[in-house]
Short mmCIF file of C-alpha atoms in Angstrom, two decimals:
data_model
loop_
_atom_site.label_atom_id
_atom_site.label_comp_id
_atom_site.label_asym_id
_atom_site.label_seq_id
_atom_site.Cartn_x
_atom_site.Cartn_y
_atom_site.Cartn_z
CA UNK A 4 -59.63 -4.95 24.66
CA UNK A 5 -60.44 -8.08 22.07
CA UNK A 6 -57.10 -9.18 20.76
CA UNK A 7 -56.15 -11.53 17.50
CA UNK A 8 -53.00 -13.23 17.32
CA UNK A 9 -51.20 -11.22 20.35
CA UNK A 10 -52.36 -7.70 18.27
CA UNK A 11 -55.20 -5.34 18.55
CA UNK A 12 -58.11 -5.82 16.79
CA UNK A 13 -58.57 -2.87 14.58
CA UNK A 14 -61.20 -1.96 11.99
CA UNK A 15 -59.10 -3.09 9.07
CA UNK A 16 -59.51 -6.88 10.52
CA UNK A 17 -63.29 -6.13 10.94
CA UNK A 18 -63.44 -5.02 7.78
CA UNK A 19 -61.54 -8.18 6.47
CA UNK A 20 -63.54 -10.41 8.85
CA UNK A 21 -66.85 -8.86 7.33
CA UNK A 22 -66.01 -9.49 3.54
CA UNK A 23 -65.59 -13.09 4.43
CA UNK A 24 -68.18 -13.78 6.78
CA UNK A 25 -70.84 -11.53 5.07
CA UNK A 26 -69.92 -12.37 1.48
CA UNK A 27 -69.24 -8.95 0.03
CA UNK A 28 -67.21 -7.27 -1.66
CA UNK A 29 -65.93 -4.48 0.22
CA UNK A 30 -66.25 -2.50 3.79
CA UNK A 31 -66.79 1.41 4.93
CA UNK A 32 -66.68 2.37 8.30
CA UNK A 33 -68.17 6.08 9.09
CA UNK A 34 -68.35 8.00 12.44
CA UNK A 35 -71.34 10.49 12.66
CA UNK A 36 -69.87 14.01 13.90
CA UNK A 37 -72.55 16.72 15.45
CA UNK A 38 -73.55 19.11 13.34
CA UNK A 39 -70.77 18.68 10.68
CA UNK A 40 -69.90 16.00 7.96
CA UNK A 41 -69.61 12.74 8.90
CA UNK A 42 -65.82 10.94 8.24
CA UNK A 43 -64.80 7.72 7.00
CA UNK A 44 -62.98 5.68 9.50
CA UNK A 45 -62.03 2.77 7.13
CA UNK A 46 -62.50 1.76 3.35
CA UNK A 47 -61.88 -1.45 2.61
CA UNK A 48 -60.73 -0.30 -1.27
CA UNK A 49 -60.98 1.78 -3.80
CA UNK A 50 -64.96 1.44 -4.75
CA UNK A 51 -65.49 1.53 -0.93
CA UNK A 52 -63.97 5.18 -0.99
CA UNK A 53 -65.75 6.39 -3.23
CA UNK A 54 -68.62 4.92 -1.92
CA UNK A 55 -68.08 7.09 0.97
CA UNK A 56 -67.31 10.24 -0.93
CA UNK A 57 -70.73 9.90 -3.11
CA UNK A 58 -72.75 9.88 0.47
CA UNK A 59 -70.52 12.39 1.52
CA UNK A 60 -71.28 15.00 -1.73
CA UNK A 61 -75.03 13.61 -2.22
CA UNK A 62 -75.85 13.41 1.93
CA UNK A 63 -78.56 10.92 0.84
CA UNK A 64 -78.78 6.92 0.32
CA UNK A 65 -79.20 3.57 2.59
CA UNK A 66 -76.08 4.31 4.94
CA UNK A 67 -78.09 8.22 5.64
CA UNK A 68 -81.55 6.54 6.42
CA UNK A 69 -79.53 4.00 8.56
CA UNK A 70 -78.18 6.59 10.87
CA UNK A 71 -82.19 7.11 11.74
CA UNK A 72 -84.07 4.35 10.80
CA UNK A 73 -81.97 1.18 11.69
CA UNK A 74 -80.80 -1.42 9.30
CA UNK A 75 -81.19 -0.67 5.67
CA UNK A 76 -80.62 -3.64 3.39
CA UNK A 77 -80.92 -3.29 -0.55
CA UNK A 78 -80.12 -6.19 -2.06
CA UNK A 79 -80.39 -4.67 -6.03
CA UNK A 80 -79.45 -1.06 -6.37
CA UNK A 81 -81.02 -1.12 -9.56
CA UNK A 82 -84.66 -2.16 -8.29
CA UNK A 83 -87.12 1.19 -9.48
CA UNK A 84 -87.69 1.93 -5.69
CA UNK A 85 -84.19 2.36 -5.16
CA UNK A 86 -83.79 5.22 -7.41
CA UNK A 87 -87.53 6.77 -6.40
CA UNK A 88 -85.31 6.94 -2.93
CA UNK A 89 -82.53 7.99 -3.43
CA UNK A 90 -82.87 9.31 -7.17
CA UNK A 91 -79.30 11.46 -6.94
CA UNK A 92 -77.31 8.26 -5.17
CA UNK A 93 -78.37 5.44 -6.64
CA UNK A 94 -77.19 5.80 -10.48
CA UNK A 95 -73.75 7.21 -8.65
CA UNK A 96 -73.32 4.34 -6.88
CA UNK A 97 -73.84 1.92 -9.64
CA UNK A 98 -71.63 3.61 -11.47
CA UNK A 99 -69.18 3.37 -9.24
CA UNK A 100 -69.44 -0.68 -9.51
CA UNK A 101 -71.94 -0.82 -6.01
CA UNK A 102 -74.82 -2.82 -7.17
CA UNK A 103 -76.06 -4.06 -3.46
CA UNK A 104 -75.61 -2.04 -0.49
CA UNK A 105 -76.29 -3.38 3.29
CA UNK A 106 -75.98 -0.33 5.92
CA UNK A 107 -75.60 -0.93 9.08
CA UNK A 108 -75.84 1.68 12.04
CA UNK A 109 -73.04 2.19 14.79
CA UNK A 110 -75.02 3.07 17.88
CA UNK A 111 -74.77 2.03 21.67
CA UNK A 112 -78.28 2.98 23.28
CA UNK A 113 -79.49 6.19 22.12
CA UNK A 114 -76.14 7.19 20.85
CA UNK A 115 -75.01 6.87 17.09
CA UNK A 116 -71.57 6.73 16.92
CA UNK A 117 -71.84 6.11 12.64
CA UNK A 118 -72.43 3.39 10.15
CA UNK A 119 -71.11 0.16 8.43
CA UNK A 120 -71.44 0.18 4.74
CA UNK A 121 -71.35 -3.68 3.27
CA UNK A 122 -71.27 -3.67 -0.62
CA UNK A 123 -71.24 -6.14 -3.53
CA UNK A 124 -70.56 -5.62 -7.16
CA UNK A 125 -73.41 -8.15 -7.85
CA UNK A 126 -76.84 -7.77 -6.52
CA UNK A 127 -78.02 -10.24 -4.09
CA UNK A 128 -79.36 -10.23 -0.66
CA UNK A 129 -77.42 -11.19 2.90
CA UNK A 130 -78.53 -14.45 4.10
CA UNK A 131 -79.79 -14.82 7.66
CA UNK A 132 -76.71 -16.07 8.85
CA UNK A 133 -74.33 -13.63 7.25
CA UNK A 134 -76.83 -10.68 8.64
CA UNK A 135 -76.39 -12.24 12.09
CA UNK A 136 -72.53 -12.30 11.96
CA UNK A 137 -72.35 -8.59 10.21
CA UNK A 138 -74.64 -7.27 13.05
CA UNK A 139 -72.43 -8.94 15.86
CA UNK A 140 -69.12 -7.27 14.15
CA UNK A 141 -70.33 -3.99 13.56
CA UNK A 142 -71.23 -4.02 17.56
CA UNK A 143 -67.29 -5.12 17.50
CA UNK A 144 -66.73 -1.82 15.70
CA UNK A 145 -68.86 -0.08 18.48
CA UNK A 146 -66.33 -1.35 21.30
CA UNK A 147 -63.56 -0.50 19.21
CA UNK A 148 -64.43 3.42 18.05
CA UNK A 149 -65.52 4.22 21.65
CA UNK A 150 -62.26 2.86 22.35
CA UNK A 151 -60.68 5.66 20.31
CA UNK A 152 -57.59 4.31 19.02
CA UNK A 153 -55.28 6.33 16.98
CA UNK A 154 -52.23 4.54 15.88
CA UNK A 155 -51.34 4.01 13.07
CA UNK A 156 -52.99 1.82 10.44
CA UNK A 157 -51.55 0.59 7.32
CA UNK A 158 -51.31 2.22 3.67
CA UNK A 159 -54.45 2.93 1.44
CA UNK A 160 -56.87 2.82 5.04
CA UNK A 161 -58.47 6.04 6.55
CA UNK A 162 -57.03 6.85 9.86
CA UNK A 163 -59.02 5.75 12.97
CA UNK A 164 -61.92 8.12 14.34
CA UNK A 165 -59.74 10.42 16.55
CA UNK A 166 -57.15 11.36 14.24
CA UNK A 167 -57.32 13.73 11.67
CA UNK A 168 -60.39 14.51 9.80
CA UNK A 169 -59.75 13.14 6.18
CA UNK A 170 -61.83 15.94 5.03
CA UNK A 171 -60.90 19.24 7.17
CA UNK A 172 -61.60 21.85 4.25
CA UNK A 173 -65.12 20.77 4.19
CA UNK A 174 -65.78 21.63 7.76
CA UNK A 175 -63.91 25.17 7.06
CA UNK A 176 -65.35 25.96 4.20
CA UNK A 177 -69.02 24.67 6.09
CA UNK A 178 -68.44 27.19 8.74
CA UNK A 179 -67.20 30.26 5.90
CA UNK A 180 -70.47 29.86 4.44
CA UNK A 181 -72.38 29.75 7.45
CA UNK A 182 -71.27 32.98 8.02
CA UNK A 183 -71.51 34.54 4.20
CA UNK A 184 -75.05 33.51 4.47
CA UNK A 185 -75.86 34.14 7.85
CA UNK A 186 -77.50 30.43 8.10
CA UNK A 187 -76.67 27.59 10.27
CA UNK A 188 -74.41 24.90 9.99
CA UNK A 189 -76.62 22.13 8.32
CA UNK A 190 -77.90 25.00 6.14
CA UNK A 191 -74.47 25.82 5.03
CA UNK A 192 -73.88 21.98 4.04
CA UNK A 193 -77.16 21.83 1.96
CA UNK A 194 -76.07 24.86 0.14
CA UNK A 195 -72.51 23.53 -0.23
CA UNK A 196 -73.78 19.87 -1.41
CA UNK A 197 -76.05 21.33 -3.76
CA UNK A 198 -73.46 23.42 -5.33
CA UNK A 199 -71.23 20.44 -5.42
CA UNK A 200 -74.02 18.24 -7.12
CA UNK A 201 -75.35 20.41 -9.63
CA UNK A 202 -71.89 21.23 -10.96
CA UNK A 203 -70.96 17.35 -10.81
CA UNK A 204 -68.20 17.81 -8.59
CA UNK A 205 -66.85 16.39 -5.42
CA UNK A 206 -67.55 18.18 -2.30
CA UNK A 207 -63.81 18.43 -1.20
CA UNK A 208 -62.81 19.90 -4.42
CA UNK A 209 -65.41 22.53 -4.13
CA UNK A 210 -64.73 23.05 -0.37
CA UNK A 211 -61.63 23.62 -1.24
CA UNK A 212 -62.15 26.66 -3.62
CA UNK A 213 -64.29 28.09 -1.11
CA UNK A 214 -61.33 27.96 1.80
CA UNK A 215 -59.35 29.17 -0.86
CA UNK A 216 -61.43 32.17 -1.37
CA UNK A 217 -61.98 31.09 -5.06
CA UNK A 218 -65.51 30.68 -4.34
CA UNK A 219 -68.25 32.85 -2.25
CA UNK A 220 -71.86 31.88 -1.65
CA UNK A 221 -73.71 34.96 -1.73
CA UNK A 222 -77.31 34.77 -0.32
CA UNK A 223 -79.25 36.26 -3.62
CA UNK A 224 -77.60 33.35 -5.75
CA UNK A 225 -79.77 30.01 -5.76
CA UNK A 226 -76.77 27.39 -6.11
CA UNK A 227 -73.66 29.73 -4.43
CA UNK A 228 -71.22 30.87 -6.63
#
């Protein structure tokens, strides 16, 4: 196991490490989970979480396609093919003060473990040298979630991959509506994102009323409800 001044290297000091050596402004760390919503790991701050709860809610944008495609680097969110893209994501995002995102896959061999999100609050693109460096930590971050630790990490940071999921309502309510629609898992997700969405609220807060039982999908309604 790496170590840094006699202490384990966690993803907080990746995270640190990448906003200096990449020049950005902030750091997200997701794990993909089969067939169920993926989890933050680590948010560098505040725009960072939310950064992570927009993908979360809108399942689309760079850090999706990276899960599949490799490597997605947008250096100006505001370009016209970002929003052709990603037309629910990208006006979210920039709202949220993200104006250049750099997503970066978590995968040894064939297996995706997540993905790095790298943002700035100014457009610009990573120079070859900073893309080299973020590539070589984020394979850091590889070592470190098959590692699995699950101490404890300080205040304002998302647990590490094994502990508890930051979102647990959203995988209940996932699997109540699988079975009030009689439809599979990722159906059940679609349905509850697209609820979430088109009532402009976040996906925990609607999972939520659904564990609750304030909320039933019924499978003759187009948007649940």
């Amino acid at each position: 196991m790496a170590r840094a001044a006699d202490a384990d290297v966690r993803l907080e000091h990746i995270g640190a490490t990448m906003v200096t050596v990449a020049g950005v402004t902030g750091v997200a760390i997701a794990v993909r989970l089969p067939a169920t919503p993926r989890e933050a790991a680590y948010a560098s701050d505040r725009v960072a979480t939310e950064l992570e709860e927009l993908i979360l809610t809108l399942g689309e944008g760079p850090s999706v396609d990276a899960l599949v495609d490799g490597p997605v680097l947008v250096s100006d969110l505001a370009d016209r093919e970002c929003a052709a893209r990603w037309p629910a994501f990208t006006d979210a995002a920039m709202s949220a003060g993200v104006r250049a995102l750099f997503s970066l896959p978590l995968r040894v061999g064939a297996v995706r473990l997540g993905v790095m999100d790298l943002y700035r609050d100014k457009p610009g693109a990573l120079e070859r040298s900073q893309l080299a460096d973020a590539l070589v930590l984020a394979n850091t971050a590889c070592a470190l979630l098959l590692d699995g630790q699950s101490d404890s990490v300080p205040p304002g940071r998302y647990a590490p991959v094994r502990a508890r999921p930051h979102h647990p309502e959203v995988h209940q309510a996932t699997g109540m509506i699988s079975v009030q629609l009689g439809v599979s898992i990722a159906v059940a997700l679609t349905r509850l994102r697209a609820y979430a969405y088109a009532h402009e609220r976040r996906l925990g807060d609607v999972a939520a009323d659904v564990v609750a039982r304030r909320l039933r999908f019924e499978s003759d309604a187009a948007g649940g409800g």
